[in-house]
PDB file of C-alpha atoms in Angstrom:
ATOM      1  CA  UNK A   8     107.141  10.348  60.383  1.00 37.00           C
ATOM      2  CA  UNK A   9     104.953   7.976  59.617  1.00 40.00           C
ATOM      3  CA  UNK A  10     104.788   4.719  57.370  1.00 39.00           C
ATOM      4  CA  UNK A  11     103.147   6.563  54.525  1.00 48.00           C
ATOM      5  CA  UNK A  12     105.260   9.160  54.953  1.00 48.00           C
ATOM      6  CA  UNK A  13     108.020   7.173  54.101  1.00 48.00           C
ATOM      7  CA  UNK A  14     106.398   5.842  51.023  1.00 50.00           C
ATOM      8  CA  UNK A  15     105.561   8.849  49.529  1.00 49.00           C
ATOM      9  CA  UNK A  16     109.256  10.559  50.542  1.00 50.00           C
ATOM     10  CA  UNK A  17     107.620  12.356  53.137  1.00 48.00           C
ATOM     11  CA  UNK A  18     110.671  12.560  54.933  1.00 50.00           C
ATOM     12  CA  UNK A  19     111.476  16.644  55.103  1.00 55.00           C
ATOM     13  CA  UNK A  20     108.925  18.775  57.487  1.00 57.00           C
ATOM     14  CA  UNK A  21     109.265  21.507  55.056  1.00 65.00           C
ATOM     15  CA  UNK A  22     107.877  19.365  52.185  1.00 72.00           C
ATOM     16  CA  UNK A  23     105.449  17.288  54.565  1.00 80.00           C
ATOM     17  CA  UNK A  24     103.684  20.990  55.295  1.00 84.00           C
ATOM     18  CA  UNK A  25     103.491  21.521  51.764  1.00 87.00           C
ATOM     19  CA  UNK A  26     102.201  18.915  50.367  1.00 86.00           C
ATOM     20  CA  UNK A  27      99.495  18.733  52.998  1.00 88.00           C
ATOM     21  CA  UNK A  28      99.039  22.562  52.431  1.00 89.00           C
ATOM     22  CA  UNK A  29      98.767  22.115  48.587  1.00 88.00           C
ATOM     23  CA  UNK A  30      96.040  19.197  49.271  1.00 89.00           C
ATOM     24  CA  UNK A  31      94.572  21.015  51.559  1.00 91.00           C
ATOM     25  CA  UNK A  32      94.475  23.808  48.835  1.00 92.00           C
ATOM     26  CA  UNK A  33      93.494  21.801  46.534  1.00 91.00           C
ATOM     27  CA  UNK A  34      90.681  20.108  47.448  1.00 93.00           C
ATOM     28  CA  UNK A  35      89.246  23.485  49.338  1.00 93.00           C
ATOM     29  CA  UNK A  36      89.024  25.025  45.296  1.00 91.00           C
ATOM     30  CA  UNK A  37      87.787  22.170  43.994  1.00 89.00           C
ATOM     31  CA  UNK A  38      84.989  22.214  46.283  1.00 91.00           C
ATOM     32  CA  UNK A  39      84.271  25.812  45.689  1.00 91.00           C
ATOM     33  CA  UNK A  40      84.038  25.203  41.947  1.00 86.00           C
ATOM     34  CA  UNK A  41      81.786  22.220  42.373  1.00 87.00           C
ATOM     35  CA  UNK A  42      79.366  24.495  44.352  1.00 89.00           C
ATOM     36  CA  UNK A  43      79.340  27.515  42.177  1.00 87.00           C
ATOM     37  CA  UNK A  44      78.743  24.970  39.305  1.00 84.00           C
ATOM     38  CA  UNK A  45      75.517  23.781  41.867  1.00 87.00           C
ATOM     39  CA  UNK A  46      74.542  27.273  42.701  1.00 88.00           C
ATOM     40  CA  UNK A  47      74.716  28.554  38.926  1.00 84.00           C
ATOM     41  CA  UNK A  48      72.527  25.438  37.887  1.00 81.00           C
ATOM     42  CA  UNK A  49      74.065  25.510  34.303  1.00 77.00           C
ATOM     43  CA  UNK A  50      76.739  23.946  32.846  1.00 79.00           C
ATOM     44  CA  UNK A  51      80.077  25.682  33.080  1.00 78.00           C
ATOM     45  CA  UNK A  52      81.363  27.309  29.723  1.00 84.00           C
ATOM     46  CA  UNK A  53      84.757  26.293  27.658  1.00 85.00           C
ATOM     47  CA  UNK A  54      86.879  28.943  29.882  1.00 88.00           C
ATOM     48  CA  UNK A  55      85.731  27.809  33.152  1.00 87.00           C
ATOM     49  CA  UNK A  56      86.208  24.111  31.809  1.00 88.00           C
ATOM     50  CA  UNK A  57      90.151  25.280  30.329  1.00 90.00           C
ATOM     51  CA  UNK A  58      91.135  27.308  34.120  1.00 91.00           C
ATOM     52  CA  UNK A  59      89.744  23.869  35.990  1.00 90.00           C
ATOM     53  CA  UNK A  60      91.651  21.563  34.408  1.00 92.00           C
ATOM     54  CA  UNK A  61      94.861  23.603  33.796  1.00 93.00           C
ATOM     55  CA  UNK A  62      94.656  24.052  37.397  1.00 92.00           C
ATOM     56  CA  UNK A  63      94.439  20.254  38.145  1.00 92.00           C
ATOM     57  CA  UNK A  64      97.274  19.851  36.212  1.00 94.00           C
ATOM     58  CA  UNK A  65      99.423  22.456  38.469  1.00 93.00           C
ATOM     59  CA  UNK A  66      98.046  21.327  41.450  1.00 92.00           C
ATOM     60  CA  UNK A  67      98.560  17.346  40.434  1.00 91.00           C
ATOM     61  CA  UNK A  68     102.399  18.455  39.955  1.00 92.00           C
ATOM     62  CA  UNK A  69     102.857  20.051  42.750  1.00 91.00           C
ATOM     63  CA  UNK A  70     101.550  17.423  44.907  1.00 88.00           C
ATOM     64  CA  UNK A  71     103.608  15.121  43.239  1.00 88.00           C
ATOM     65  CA  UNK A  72     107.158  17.472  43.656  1.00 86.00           C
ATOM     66  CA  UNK A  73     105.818  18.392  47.427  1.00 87.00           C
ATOM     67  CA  UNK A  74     105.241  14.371  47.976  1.00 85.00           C
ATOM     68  CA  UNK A  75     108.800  13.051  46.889  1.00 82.00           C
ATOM     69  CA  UNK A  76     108.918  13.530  43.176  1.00 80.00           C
ATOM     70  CA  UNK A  77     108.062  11.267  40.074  1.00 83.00           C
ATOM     71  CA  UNK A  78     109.378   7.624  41.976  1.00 81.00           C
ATOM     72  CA  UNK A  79     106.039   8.260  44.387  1.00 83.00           C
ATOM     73  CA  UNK A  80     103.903   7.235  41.319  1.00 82.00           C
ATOM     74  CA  UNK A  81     101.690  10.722  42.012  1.00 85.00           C
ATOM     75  CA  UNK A  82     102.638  11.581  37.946  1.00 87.00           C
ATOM     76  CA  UNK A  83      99.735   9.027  36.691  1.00 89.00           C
ATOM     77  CA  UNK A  84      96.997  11.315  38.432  1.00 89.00           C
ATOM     78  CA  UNK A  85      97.638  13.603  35.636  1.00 92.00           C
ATOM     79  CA  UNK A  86      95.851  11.025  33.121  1.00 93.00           C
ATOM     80  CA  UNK A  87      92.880  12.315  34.617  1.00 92.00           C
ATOM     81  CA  UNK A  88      92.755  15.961  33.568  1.00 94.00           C
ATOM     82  CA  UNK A  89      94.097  14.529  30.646  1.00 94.00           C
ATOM     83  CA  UNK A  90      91.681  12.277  29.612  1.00 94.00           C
ATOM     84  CA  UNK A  91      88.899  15.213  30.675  1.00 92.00           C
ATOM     85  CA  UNK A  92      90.225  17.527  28.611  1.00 93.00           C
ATOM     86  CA  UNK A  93      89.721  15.137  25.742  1.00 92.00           C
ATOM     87  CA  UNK A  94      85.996  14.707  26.290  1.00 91.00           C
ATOM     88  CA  UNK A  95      85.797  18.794  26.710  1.00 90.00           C
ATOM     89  CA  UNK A  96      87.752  19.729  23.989  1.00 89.00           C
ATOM     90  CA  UNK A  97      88.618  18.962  20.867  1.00 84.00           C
ATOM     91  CA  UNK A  98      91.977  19.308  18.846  1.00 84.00           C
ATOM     92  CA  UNK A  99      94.350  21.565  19.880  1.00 91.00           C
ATOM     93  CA  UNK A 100      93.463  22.185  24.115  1.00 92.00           C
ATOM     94  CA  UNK A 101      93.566  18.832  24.322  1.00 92.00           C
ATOM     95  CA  UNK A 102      96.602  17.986  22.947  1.00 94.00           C
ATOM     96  CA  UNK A 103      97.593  21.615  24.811  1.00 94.00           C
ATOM     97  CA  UNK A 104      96.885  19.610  28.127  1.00 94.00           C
ATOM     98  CA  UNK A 105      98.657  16.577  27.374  1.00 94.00           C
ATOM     99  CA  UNK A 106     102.009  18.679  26.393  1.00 95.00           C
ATOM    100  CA  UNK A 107     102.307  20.531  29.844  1.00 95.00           C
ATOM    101  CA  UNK A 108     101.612  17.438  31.908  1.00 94.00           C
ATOM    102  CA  UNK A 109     104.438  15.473  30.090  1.00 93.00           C
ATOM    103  CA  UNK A 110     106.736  18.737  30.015  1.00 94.00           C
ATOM    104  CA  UNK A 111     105.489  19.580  33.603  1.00 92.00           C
ATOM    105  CA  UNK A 112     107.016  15.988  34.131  1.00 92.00           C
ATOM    106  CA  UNK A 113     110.164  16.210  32.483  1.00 90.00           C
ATOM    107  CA  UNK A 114     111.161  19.487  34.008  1.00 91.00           C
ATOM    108  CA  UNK A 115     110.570  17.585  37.396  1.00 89.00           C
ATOM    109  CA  UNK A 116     112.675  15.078  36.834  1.00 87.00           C
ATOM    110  CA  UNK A 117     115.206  17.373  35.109  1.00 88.00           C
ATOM    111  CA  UNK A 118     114.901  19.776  37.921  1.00 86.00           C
ATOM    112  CA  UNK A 119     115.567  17.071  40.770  1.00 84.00           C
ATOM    113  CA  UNK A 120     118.142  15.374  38.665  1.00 84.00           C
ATOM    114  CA  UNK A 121     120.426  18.674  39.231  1.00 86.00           C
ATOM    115  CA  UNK A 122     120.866  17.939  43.094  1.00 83.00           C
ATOM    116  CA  UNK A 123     120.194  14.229  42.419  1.00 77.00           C
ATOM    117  CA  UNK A 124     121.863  12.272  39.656  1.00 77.00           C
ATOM    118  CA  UNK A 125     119.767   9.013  40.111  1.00 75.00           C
ATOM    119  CA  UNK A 126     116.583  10.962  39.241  1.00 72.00           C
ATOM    120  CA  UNK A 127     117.793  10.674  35.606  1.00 76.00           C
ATOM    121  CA  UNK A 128     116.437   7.060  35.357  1.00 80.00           C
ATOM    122  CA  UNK A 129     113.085   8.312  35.684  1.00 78.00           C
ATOM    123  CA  UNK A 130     113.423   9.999  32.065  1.00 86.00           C
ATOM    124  CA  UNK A 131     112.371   7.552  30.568  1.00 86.00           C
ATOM    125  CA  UNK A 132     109.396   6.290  32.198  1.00 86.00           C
ATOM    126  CA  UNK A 133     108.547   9.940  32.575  1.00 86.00           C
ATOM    127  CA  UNK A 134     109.028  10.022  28.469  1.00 88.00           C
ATOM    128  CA  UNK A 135     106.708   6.780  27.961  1.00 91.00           C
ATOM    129  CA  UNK A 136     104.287   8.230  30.862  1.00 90.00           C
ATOM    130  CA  UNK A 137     104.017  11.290  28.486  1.00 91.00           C
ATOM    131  CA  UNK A 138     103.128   9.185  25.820  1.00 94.00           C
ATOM    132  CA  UNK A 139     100.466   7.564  27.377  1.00 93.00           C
ATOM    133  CA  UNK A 140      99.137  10.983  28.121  1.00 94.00           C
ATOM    134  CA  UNK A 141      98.856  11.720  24.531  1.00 94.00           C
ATOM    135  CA  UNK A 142      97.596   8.698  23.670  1.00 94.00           C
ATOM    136  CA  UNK A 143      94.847   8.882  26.118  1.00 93.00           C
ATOM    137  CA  UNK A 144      93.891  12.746  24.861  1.00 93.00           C
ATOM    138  CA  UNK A 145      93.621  11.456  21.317  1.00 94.00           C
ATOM    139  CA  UNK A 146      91.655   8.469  22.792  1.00 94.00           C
ATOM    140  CA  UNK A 147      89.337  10.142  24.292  1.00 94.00           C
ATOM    141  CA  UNK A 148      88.728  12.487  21.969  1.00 92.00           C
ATOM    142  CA  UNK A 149      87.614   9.872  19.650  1.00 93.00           C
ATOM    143  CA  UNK A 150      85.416   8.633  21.738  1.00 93.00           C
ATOM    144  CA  UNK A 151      83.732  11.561  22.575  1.00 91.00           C
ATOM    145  CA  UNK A 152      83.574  12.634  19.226  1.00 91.00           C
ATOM    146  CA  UNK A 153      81.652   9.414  18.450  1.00 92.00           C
ATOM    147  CA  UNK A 154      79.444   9.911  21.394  1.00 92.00           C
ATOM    148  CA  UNK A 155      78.354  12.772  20.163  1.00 90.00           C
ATOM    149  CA  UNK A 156      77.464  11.804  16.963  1.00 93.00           C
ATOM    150  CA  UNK A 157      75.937   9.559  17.978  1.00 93.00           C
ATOM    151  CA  UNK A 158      73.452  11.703  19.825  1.00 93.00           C
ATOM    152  CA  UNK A 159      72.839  14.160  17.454  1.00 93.00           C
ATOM    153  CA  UNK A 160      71.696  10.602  15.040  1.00 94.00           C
ATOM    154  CA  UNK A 161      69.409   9.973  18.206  1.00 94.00           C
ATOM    155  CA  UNK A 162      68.296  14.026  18.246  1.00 93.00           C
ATOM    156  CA  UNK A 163      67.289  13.603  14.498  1.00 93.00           C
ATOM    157  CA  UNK A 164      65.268  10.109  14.247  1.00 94.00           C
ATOM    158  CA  UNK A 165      63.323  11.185  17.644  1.00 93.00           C
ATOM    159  CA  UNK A 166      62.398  14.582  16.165  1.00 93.00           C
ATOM    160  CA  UNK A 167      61.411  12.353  12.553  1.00 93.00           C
ATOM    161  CA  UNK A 168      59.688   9.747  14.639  1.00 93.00           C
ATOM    162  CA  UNK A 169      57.672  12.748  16.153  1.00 92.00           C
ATOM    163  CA  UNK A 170      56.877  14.420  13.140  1.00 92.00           C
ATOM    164  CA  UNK A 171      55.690  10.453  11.972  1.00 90.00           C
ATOM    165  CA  UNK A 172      53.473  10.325  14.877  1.00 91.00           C
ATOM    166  CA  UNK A 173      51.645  13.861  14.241  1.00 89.00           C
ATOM    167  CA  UNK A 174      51.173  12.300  10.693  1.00 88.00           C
ATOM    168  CA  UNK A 175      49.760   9.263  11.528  1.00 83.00           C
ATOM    169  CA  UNK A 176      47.419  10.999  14.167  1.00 84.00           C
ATOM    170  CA  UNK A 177      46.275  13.449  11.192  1.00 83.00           C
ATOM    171  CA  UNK A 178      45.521  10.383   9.464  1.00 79.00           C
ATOM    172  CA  UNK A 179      43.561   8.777  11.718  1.00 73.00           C
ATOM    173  CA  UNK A 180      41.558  11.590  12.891  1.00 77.00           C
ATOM    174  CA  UNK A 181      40.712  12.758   9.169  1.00 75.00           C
ATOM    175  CA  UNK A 182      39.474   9.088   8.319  1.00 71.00           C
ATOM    176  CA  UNK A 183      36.335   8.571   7.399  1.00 69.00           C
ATOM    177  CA  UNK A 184      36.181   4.906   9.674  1.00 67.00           C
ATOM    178  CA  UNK A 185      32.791   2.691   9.290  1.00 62.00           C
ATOM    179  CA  UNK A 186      32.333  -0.909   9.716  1.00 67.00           C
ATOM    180  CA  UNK A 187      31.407  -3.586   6.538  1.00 72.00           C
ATOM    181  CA  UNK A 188      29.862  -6.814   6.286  1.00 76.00           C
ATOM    182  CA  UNK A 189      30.973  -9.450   3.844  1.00 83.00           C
ATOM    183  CA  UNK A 190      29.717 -12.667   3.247  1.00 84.00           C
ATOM    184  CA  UNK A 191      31.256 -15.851   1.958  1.00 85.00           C
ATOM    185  CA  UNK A 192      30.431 -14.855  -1.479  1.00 87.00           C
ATOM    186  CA  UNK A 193      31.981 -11.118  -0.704  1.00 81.00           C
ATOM    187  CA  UNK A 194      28.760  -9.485  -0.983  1.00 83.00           C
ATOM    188  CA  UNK A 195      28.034  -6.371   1.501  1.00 77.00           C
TER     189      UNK A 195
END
């Protein structure tokens, strides 16, 4: 057992082989799904998107149960498929995500609090962690939401400044151009 080991409660073989198992598992389909998102050369639809990051979530709470449990800090690595969900997604999934990672949280705690009574003090920094998860969601979602307004203003003035320029070039190619000579007394 090793120094890190002790820091993350790495204490039990049984839980040491799963958690490295679980990584292991873990990063081996997140891998695969990064190269079938290569190989297909498109970008993934909303289902793929909803299976990924419902599966980070599982796989970000099982880590953290296989690792020690919610005192090993693992529980803020679920503000990331959080917060990705909220650029993805709008609404509802979002908010969808950000309800099972704080109730995937609180049935940790209340599920190690049953053999161990001083897990119960982690309720409510589990509670405020789940906050922050919502927060985040609706955070996000704001600014992705004005992100993408925001391009779709761009999308429209580049297709009018386009249709300007093939105006102004019909313009100038249907002008009649010549040169004049004035005088100081503006005679030709």
């Amino acid at each position: 057992v090793s120094f890190t080991d002790h820091q993350l409660g790495l204490t039990d073989n049984n839980y040491n082989t799963l958690y490295i198992s679980c990584v292991a598992i873990y990063f081996i389909l997140a891998t695969l799904t990064q190269l079938y998102i290569l190989i297909r050369n498109s970008q993934p639809n909303h289902i793929f998107l909803a299976i990924t990051i419902i599966s980070d979530v599982i796989f970000c709470l099982l880590c953290m149960h296989f690792a020690g449990g919610f005192n090993t800090g693992m529980g803020i690595l679920l503000l990331s498929p959080v917060a990705i969900a909220g650029i993805f997604f709008y609404g509802v999934f979002a908010f969808f995500i950000a309800a099972i990672s704080s109730l995937g949280l609180l049935l940790h705690i209340a599920w190690q609090s049953l053999t161990d009574h001083s897990q119960t003090q982690h309720f409510v920094a589990a509670g405020l962690l789940g906050i922050l998860f919502f927060l985040s969601s609706l955070l996000t979602q704001f600014v992705s939401r004005h992100i993408r307004k925001t391009e779709l203003l761009i999308t429209e003035q580049h297709t009018i400044t386009e249709k300007l320029e093939l105006t102004n070039q019909l313009i100038v190619q249907n002008m009649l151009t010549g040169i004049m000579v004035i005088d100081a007394q503006y005679r030709m």
